[in-house]
mmCIF file with all atom_site columns, C-alpha atoms in Angstrom:
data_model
loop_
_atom_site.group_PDB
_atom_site.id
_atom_site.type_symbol
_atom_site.label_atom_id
_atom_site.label_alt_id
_atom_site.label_comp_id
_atom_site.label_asym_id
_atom_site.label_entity_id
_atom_site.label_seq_id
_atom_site.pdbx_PDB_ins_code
_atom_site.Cartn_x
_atom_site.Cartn_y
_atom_site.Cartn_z
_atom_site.occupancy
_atom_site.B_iso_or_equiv
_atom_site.pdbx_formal_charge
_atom_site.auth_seq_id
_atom_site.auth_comp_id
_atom_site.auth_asym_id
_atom_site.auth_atom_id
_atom_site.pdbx_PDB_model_num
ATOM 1   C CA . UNK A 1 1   ? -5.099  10.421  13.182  1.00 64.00 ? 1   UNK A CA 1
ATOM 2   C CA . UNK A 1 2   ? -1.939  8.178   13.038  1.00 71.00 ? 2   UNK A CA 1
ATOM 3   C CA . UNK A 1 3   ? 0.738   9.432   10.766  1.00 86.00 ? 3   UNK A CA 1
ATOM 4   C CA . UNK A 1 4   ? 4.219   7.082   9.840   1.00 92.00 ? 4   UNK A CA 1
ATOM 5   C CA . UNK A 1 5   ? 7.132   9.656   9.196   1.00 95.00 ? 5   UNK A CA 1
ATOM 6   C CA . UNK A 1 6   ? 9.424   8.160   6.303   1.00 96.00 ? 6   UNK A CA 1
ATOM 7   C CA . UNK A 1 7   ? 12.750  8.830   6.104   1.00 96.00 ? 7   UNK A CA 1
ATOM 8   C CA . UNK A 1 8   ? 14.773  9.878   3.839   1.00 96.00 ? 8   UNK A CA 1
ATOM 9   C CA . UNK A 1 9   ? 12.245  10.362  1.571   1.00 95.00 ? 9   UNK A CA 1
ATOM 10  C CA . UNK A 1 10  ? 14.576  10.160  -1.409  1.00 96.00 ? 10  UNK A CA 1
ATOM 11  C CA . UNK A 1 11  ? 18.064  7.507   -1.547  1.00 97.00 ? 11  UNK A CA 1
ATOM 12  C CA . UNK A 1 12  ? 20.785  7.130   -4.402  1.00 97.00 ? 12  UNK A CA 1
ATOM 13  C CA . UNK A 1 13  ? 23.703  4.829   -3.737  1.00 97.00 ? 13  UNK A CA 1
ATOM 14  C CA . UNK A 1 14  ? 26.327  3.171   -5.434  1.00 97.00 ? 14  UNK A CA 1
ATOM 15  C CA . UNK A 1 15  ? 25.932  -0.656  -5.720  1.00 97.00 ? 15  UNK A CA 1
ATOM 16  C CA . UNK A 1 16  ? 27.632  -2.397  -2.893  1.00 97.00 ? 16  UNK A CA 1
ATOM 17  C CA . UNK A 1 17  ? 27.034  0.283   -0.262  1.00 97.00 ? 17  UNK A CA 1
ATOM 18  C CA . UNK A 1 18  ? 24.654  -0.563  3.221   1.00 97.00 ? 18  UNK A CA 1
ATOM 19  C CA . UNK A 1 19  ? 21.876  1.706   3.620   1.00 97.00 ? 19  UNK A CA 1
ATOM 20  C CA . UNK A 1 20  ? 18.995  2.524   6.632   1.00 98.00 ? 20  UNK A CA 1
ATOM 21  C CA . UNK A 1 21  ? 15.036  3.631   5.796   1.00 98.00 ? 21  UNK A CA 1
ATOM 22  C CA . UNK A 1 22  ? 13.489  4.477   8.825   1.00 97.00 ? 22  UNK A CA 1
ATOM 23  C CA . UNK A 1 23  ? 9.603   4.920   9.643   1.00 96.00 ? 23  UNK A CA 1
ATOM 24  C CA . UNK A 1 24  ? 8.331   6.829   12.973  1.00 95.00 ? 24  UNK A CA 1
ATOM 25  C CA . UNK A 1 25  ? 5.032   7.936   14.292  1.00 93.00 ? 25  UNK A CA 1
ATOM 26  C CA . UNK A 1 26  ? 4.282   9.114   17.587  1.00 90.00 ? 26  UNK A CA 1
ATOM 27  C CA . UNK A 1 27  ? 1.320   6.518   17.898  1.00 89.00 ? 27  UNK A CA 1
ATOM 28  C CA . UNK A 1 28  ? 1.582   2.802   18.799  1.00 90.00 ? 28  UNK A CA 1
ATOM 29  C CA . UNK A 1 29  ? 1.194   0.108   16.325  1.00 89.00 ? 29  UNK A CA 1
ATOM 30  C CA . UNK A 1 30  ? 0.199   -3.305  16.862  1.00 87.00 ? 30  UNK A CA 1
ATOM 31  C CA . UNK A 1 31  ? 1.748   -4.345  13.838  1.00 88.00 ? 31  UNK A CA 1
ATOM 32  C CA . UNK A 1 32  ? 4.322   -2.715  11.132  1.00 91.00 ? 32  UNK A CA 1
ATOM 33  C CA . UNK A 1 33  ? 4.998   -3.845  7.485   1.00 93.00 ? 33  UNK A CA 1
ATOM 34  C CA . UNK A 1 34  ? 7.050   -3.222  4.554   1.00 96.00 ? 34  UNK A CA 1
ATOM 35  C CA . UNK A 1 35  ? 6.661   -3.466  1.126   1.00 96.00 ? 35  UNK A CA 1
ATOM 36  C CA . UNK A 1 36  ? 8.678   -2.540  -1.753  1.00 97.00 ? 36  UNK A CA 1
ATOM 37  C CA . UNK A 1 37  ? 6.644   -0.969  -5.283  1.00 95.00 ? 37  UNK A CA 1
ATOM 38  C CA . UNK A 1 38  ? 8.189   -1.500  -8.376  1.00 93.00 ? 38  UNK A CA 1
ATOM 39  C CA . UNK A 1 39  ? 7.218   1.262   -11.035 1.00 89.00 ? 39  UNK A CA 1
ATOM 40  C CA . UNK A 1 40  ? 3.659   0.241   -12.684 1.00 89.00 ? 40  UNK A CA 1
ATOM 41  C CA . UNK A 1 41  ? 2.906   -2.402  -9.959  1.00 93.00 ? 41  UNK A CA 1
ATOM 42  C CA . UNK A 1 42  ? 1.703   -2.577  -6.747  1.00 94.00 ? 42  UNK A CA 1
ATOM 43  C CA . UNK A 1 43  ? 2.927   -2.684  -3.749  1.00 95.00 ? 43  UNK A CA 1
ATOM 44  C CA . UNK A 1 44  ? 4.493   -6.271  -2.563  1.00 95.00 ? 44  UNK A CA 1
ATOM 45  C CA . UNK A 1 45  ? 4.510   -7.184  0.951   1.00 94.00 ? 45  UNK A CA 1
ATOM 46  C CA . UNK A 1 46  ? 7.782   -7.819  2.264   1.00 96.00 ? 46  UNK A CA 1
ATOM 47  C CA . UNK A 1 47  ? 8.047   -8.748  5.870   1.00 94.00 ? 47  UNK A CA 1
ATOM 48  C CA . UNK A 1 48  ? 5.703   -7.988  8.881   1.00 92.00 ? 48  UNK A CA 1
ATOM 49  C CA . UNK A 1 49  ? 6.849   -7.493  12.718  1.00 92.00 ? 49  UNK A CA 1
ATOM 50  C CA . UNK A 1 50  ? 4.012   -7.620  15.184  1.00 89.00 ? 50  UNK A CA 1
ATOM 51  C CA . UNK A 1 51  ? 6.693   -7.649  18.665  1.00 91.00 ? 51  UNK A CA 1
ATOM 52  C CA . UNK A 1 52  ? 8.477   -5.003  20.112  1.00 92.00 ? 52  UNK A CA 1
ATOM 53  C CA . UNK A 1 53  ? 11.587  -4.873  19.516  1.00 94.00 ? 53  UNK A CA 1
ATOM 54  C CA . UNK A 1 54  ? 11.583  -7.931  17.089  1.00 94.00 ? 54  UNK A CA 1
ATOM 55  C CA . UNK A 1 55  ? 14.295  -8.453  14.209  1.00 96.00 ? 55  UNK A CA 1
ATOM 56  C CA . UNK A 1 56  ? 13.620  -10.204 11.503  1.00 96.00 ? 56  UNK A CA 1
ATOM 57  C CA . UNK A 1 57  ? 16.406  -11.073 8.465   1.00 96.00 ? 57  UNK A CA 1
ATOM 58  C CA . UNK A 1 58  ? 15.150  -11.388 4.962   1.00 94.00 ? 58  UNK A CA 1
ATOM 59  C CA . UNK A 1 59  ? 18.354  -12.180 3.279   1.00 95.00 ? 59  UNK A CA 1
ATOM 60  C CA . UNK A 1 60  ? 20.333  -8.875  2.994   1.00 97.00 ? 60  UNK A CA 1
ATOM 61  C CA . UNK A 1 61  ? 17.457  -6.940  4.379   1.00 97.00 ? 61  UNK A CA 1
ATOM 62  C CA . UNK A 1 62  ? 17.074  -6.870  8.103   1.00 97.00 ? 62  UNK A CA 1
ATOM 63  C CA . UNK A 1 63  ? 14.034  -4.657  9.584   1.00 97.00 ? 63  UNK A CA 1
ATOM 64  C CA . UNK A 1 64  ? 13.422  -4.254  13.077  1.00 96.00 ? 64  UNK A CA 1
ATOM 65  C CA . UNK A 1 65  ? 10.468  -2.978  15.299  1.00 95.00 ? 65  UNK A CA 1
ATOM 66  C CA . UNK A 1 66  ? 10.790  -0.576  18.218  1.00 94.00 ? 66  UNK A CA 1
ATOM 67  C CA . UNK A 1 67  ? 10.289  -1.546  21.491  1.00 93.00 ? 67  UNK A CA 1
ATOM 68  C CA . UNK A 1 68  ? 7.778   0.800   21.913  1.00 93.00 ? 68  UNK A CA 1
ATOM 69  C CA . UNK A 1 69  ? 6.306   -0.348  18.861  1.00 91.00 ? 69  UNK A CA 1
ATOM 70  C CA . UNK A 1 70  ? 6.244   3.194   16.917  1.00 93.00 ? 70  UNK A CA 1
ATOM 71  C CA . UNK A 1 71  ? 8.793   2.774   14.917  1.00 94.00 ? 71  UNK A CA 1
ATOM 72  C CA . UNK A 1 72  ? 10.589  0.568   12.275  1.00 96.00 ? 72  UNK A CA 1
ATOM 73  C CA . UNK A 1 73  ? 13.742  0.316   10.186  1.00 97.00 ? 73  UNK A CA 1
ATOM 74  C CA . UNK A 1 74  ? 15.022  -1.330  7.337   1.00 97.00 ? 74  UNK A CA 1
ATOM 75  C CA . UNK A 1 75  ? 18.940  -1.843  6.789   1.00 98.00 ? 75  UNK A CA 1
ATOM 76  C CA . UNK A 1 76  ? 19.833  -3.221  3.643   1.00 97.00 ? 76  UNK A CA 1
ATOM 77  C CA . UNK A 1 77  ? 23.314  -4.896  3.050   1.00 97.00 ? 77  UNK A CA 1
ATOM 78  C CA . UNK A 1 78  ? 25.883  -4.223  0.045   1.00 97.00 ? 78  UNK A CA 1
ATOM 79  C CA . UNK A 1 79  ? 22.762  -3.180  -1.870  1.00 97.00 ? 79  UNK A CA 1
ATOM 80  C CA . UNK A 1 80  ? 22.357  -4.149  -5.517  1.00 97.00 ? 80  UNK A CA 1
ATOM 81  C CA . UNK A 1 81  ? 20.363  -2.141  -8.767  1.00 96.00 ? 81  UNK A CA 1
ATOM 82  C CA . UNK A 1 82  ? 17.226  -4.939  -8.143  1.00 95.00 ? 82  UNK A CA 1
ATOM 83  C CA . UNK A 1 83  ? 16.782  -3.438  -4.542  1.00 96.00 ? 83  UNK A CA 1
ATOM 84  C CA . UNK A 1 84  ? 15.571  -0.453  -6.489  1.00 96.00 ? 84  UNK A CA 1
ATOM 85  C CA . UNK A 1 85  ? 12.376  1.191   -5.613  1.00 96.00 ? 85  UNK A CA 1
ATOM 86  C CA . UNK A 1 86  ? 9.658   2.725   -3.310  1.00 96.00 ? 86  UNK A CA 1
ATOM 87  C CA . UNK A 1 87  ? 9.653   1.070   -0.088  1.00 97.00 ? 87  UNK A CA 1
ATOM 88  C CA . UNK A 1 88  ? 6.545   1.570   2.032   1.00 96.00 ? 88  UNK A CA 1
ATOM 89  C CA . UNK A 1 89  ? 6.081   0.887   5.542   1.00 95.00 ? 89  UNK A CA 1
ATOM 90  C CA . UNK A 1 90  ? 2.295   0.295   6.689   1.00 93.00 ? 90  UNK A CA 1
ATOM 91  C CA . UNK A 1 91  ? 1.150   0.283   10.505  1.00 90.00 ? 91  UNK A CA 1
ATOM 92  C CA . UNK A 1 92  ? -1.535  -1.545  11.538  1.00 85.00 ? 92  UNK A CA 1
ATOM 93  C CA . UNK A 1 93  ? -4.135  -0.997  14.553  1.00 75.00 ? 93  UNK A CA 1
ATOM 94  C CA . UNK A 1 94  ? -6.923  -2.803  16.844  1.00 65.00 ? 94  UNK A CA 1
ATOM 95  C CA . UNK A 1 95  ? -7.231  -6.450  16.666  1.00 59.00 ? 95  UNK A CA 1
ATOM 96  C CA . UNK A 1 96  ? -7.529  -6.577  13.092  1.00 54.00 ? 96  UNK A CA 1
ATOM 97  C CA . UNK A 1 97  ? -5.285  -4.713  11.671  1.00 55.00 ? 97  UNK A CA 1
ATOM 98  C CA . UNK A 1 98  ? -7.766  -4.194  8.764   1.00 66.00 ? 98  UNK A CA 1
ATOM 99  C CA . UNK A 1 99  ? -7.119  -0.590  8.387   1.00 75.00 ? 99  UNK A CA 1
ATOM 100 C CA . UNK A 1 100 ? -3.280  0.527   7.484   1.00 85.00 ? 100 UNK A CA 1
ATOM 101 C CA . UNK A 1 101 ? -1.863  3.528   7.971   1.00 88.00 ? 101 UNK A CA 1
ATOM 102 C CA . UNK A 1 102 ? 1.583   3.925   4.992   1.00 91.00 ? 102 UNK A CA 1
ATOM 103 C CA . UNK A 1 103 ? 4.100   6.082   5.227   1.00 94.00 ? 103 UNK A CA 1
ATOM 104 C CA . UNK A 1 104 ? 4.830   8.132   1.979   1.00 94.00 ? 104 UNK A CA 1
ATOM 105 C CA . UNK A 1 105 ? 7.520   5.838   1.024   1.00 95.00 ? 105 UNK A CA 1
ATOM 106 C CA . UNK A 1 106 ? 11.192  6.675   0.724   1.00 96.00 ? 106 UNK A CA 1
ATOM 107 C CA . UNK A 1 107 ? 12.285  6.400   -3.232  1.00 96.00 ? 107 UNK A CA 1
ATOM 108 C CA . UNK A 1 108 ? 15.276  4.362   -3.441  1.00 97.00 ? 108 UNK A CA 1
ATOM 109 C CA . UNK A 1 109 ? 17.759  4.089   -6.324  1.00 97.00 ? 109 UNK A CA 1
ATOM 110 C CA . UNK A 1 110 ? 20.953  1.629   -6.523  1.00 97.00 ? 110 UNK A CA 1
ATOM 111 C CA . UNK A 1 111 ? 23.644  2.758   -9.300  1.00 96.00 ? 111 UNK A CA 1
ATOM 112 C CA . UNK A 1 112 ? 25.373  -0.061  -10.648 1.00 95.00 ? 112 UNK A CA 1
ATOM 113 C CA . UNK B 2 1   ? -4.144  -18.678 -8.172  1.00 67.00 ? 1   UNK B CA 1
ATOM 114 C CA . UNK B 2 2   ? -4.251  -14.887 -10.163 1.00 76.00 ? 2   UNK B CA 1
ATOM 115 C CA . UNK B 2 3   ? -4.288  -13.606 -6.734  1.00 93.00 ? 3   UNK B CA 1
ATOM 116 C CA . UNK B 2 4   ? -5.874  -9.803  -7.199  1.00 96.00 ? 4   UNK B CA 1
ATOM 117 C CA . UNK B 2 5   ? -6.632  -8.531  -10.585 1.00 96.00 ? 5   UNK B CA 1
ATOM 118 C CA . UNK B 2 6   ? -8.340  -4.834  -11.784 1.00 97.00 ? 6   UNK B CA 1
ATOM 119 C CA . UNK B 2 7   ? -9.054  -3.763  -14.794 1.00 97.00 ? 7   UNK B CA 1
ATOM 120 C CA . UNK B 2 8   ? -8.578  -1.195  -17.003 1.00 97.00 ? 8   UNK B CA 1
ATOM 121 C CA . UNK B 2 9   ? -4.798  -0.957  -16.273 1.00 96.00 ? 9   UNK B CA 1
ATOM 122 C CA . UNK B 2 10  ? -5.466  2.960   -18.052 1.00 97.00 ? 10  UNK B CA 1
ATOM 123 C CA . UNK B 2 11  ? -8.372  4.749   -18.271 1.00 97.00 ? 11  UNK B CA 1
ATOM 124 C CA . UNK B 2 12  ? -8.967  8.463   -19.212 1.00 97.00 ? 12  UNK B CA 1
ATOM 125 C CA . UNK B 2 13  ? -12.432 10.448  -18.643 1.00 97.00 ? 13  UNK B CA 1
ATOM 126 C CA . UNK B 2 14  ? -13.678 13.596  -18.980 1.00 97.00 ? 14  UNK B CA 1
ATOM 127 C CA . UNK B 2 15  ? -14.956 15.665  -15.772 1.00 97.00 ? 15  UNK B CA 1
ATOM 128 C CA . UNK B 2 16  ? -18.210 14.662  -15.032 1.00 97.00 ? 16  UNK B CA 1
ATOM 129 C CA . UNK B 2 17  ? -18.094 10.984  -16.364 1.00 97.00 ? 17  UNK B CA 1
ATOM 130 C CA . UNK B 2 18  ? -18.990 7.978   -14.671 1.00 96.00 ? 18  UNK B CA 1
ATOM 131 C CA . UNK B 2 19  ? -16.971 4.796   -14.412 1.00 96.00 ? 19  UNK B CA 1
ATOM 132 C CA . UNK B 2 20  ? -16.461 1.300   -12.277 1.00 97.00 ? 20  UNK B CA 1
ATOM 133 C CA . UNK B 2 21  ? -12.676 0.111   -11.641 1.00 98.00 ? 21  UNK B CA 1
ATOM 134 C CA . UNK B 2 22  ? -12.730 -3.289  -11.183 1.00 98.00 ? 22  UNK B CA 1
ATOM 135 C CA . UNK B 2 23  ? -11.575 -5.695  -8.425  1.00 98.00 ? 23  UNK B CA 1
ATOM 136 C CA . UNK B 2 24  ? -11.699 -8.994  -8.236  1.00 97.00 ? 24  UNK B CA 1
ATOM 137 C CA . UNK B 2 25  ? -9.428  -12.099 -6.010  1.00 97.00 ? 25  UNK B CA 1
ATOM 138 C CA . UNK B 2 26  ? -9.656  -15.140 -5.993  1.00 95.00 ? 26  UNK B CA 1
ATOM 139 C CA . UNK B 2 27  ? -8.107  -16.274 -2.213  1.00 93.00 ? 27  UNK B CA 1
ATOM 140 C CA . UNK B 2 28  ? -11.332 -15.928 -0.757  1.00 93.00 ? 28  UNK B CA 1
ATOM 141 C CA . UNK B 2 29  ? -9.875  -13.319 1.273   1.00 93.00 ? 29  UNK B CA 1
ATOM 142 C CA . UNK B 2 30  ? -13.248 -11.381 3.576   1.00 92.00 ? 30  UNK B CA 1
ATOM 143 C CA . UNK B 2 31  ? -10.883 -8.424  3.597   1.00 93.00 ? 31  UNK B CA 1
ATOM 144 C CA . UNK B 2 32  ? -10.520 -5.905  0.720   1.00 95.00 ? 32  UNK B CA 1
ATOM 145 C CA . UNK B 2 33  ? -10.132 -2.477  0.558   1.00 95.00 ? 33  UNK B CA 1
ATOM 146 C CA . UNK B 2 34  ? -8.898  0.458   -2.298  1.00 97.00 ? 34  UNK B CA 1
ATOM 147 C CA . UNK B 2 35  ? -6.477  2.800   -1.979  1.00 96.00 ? 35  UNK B CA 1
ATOM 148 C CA . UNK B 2 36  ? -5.307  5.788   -4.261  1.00 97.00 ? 36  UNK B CA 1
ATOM 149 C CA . UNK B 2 37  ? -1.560  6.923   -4.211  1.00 96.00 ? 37  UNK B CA 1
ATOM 150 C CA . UNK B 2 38  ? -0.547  10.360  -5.111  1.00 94.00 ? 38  UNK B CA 1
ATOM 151 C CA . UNK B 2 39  ? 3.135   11.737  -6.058  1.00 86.00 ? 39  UNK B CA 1
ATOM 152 C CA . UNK B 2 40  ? 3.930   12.755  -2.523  1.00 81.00 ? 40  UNK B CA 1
ATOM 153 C CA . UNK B 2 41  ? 0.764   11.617  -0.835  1.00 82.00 ? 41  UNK B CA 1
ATOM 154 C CA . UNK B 2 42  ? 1.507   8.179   0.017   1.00 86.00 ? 42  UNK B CA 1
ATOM 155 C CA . UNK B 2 43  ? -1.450  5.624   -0.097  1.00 92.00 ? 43  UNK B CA 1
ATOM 156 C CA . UNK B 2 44  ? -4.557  6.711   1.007   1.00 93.00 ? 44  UNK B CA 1
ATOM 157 C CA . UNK B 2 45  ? -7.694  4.422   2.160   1.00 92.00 ? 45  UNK B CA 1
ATOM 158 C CA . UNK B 2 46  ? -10.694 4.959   0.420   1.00 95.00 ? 46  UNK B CA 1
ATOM 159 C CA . UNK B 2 47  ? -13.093 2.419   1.072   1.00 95.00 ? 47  UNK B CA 1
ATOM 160 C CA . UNK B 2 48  ? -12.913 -1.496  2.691   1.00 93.00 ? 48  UNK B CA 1
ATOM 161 C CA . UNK B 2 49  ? -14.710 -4.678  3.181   1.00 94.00 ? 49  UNK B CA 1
ATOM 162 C CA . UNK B 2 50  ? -14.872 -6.835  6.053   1.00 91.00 ? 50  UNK B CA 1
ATOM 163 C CA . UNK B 2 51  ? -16.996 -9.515  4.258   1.00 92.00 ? 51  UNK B CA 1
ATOM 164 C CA . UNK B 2 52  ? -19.694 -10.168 1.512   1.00 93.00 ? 52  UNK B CA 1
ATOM 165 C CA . UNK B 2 53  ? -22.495 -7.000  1.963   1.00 94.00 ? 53  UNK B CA 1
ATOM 166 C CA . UNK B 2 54  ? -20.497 -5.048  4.114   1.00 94.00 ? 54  UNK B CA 1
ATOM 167 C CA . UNK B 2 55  ? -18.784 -1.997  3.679   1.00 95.00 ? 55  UNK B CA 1
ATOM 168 C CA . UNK B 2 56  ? -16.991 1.240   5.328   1.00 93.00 ? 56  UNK B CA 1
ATOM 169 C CA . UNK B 2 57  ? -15.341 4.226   4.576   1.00 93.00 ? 57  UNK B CA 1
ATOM 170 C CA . UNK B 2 58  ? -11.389 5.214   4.940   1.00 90.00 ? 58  UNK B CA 1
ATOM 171 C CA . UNK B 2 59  ? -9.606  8.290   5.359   1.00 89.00 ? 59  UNK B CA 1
ATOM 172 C CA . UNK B 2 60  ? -10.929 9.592   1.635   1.00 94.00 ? 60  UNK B CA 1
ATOM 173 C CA . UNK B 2 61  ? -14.061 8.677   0.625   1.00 96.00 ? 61  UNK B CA 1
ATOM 174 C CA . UNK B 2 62  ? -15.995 11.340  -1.073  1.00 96.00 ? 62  UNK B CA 1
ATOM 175 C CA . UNK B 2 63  ? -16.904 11.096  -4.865  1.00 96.00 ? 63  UNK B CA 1
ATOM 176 C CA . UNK B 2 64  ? -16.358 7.015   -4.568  1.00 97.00 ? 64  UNK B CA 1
ATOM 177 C CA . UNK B 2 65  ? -19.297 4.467   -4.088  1.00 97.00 ? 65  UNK B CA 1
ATOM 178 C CA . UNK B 2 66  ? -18.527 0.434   -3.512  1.00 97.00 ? 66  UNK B CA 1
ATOM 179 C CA . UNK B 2 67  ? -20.376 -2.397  -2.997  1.00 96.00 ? 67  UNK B CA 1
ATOM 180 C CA . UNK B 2 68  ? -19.746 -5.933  -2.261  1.00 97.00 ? 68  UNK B CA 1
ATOM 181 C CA . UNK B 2 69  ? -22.313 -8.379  -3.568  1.00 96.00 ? 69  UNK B CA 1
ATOM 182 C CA . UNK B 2 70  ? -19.928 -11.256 -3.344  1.00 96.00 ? 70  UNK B CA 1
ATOM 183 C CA . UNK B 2 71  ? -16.302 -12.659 -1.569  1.00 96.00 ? 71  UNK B CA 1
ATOM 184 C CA . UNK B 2 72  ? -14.639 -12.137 -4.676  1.00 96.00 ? 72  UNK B CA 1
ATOM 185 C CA . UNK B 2 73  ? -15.628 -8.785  -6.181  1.00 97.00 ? 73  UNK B CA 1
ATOM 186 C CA . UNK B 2 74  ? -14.689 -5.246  -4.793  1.00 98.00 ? 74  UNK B CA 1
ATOM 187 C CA . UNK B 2 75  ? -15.742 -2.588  -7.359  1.00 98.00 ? 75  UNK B CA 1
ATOM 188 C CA . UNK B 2 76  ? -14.958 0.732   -7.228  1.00 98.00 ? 76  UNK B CA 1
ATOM 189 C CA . UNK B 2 77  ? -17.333 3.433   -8.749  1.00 98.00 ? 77  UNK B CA 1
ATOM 190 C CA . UNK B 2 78  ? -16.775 7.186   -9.576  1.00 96.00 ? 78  UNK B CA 1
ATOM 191 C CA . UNK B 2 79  ? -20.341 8.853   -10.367 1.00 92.00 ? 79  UNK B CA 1
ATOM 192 C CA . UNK B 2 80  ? -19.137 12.064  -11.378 1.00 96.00 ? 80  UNK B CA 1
ATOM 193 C CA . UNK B 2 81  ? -15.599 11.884  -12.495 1.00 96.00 ? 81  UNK B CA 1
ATOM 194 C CA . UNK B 2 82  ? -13.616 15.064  -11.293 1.00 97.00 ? 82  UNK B CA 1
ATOM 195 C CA . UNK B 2 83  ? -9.810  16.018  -12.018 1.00 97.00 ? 83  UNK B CA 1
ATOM 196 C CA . UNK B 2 84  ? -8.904  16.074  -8.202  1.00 96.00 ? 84  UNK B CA 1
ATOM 197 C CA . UNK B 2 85  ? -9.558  12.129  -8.844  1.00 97.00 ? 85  UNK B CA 1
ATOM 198 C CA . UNK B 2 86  ? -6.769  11.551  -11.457 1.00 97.00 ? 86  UNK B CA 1
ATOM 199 C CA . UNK B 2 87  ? -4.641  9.252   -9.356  1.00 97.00 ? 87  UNK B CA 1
ATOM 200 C CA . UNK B 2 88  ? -3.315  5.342   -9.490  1.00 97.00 ? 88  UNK B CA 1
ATOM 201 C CA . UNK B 2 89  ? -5.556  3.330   -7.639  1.00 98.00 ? 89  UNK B CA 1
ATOM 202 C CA . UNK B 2 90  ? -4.747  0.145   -6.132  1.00 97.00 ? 90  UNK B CA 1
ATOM 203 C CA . UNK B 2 91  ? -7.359  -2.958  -4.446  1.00 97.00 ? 91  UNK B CA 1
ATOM 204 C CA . UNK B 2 92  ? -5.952  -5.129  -2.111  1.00 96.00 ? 92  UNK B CA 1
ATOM 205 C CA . UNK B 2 93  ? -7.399  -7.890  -0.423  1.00 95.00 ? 93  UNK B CA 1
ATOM 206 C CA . UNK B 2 94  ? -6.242  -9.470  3.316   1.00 90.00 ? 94  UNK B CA 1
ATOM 207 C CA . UNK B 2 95  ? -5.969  -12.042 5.436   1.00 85.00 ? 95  UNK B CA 1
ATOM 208 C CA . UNK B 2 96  ? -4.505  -12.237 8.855   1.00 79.00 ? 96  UNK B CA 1
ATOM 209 C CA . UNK B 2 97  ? -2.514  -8.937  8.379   1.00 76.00 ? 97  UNK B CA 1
ATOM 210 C CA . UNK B 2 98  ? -1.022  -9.278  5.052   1.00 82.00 ? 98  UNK B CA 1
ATOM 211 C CA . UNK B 2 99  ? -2.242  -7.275  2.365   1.00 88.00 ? 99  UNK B CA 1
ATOM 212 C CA . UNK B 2 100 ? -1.493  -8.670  -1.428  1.00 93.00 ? 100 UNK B CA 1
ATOM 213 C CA . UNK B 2 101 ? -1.594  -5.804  -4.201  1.00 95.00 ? 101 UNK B CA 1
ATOM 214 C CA . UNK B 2 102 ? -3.415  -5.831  -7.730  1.00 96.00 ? 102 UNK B CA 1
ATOM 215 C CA . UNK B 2 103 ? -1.508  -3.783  -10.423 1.00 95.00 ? 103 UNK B CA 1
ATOM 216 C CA . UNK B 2 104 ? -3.103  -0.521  -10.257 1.00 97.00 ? 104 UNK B CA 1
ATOM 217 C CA . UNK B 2 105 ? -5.466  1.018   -12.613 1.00 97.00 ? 105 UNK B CA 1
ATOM 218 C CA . UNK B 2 106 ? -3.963  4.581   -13.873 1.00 97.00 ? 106 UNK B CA 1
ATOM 219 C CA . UNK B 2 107 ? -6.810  6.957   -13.874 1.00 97.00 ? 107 UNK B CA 1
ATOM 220 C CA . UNK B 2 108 ? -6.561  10.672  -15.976 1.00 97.00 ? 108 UNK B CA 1
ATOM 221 C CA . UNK B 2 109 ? -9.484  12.393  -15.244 1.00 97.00 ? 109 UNK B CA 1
ATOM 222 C CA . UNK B 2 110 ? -9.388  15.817  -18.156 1.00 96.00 ? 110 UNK B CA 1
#
């Protein structure tokens, strides 16, 4: 059984501030996504890396993918109250990545 | 495009009821699969789709039938409605290897 490790699992900053979520397993992806969950909605994807060691930049939100391709992070820059939520990362498997694996999702919260 | 929708949005049953949670895109998506997420628990896979008439099962199956008769739908049905099934359940539907969301459908089982 895969398992993605999520940490932390909870996050309160103050508006402004730069913060890291990280997501480990000791299994090998072939692909690793984010989303972010806004309370009473579902989850919305937010970027996908498929390379070890890619980077990719989604404004102030940068996530990377290990080289090893078992783990992820996501950095977020001078963070702001509508970066609140739960941010899940999801690893994918086999050729078709049909079947996800998520992490438990680390609960963020931005203080203006 | 309304992209994924379910319905209810709430529903409450008593133990031992039966009820369908629907799913439904319109993308045309083959994939689709429905998850339930627990305080703590993450998102677990129920059940997918690969296509039209063909199903599978995910990491927590039991209690939980699907079928799917066509591209679009994806229902999910409890026979026997139990507490251990209260949850929020979400459908999603794929292609390539993104996943989009539906809203959830809140589920108290009493």
């Amino acid at each position: 059984t895969q398992l993605l490790e999520q940490s932390p699992q909870f996050l309160s900053i103050q508006e402004g501030e730069n913060l890291t979520v990280y997501c480990n397993s000791s299994s090998v992806f072939s692909s690793l996504q984010w989303y972010r969950q806004e309370p009473g909605e579902g989850p919305v994807l937010l970027v996908t890396v498929v390379t070890g060691g890619e980077v990719k930049k989604l404004k102030r939100l940068t996530f990377q993918f290990g080289d090893a391709r078992k783990d992820s992070s996501l950095h977020i820059t001078a963070a702001q109250p509508g970066d609140t939520g739960l941010y899940l990362c999801a690893g994918g498997s086999g050729g078709s990545n049909y079947k996800l694996t998520f992490g438990k999702g680390t609960l963020l919260t931005v203080n203006p | 495009n309304a992209g994924v929708t379910q319905t209810p949005k709430f529903q409450v049953l008593k133990t031992g009821q039966s009820m369908t949670l629907q799913c439904a895109q319109d993308m045309n998506h083959e994939y689709m699969s429905w998850y339930r997420q627990d305080p703590g628990m993450g998102l677990r896979l129920i059940h997918y789709s690969v296509g039209a008439g063909i199903t599978d099962q995910g990491e927590v199956p039991n209690g939980y039938n699907v079928s799917r008769s066509t591209t679009e739908d994806f229902p999910l049905r409890l026979l026997s409605a139990a507490p251990s099934q209260t949850s929020v359940y979400f459908c999603a539907s794929q292609t390539g290897i993104e996943q989009y969301f539906g809203p959830g459908t809140r589920l108290t089982v009493t």
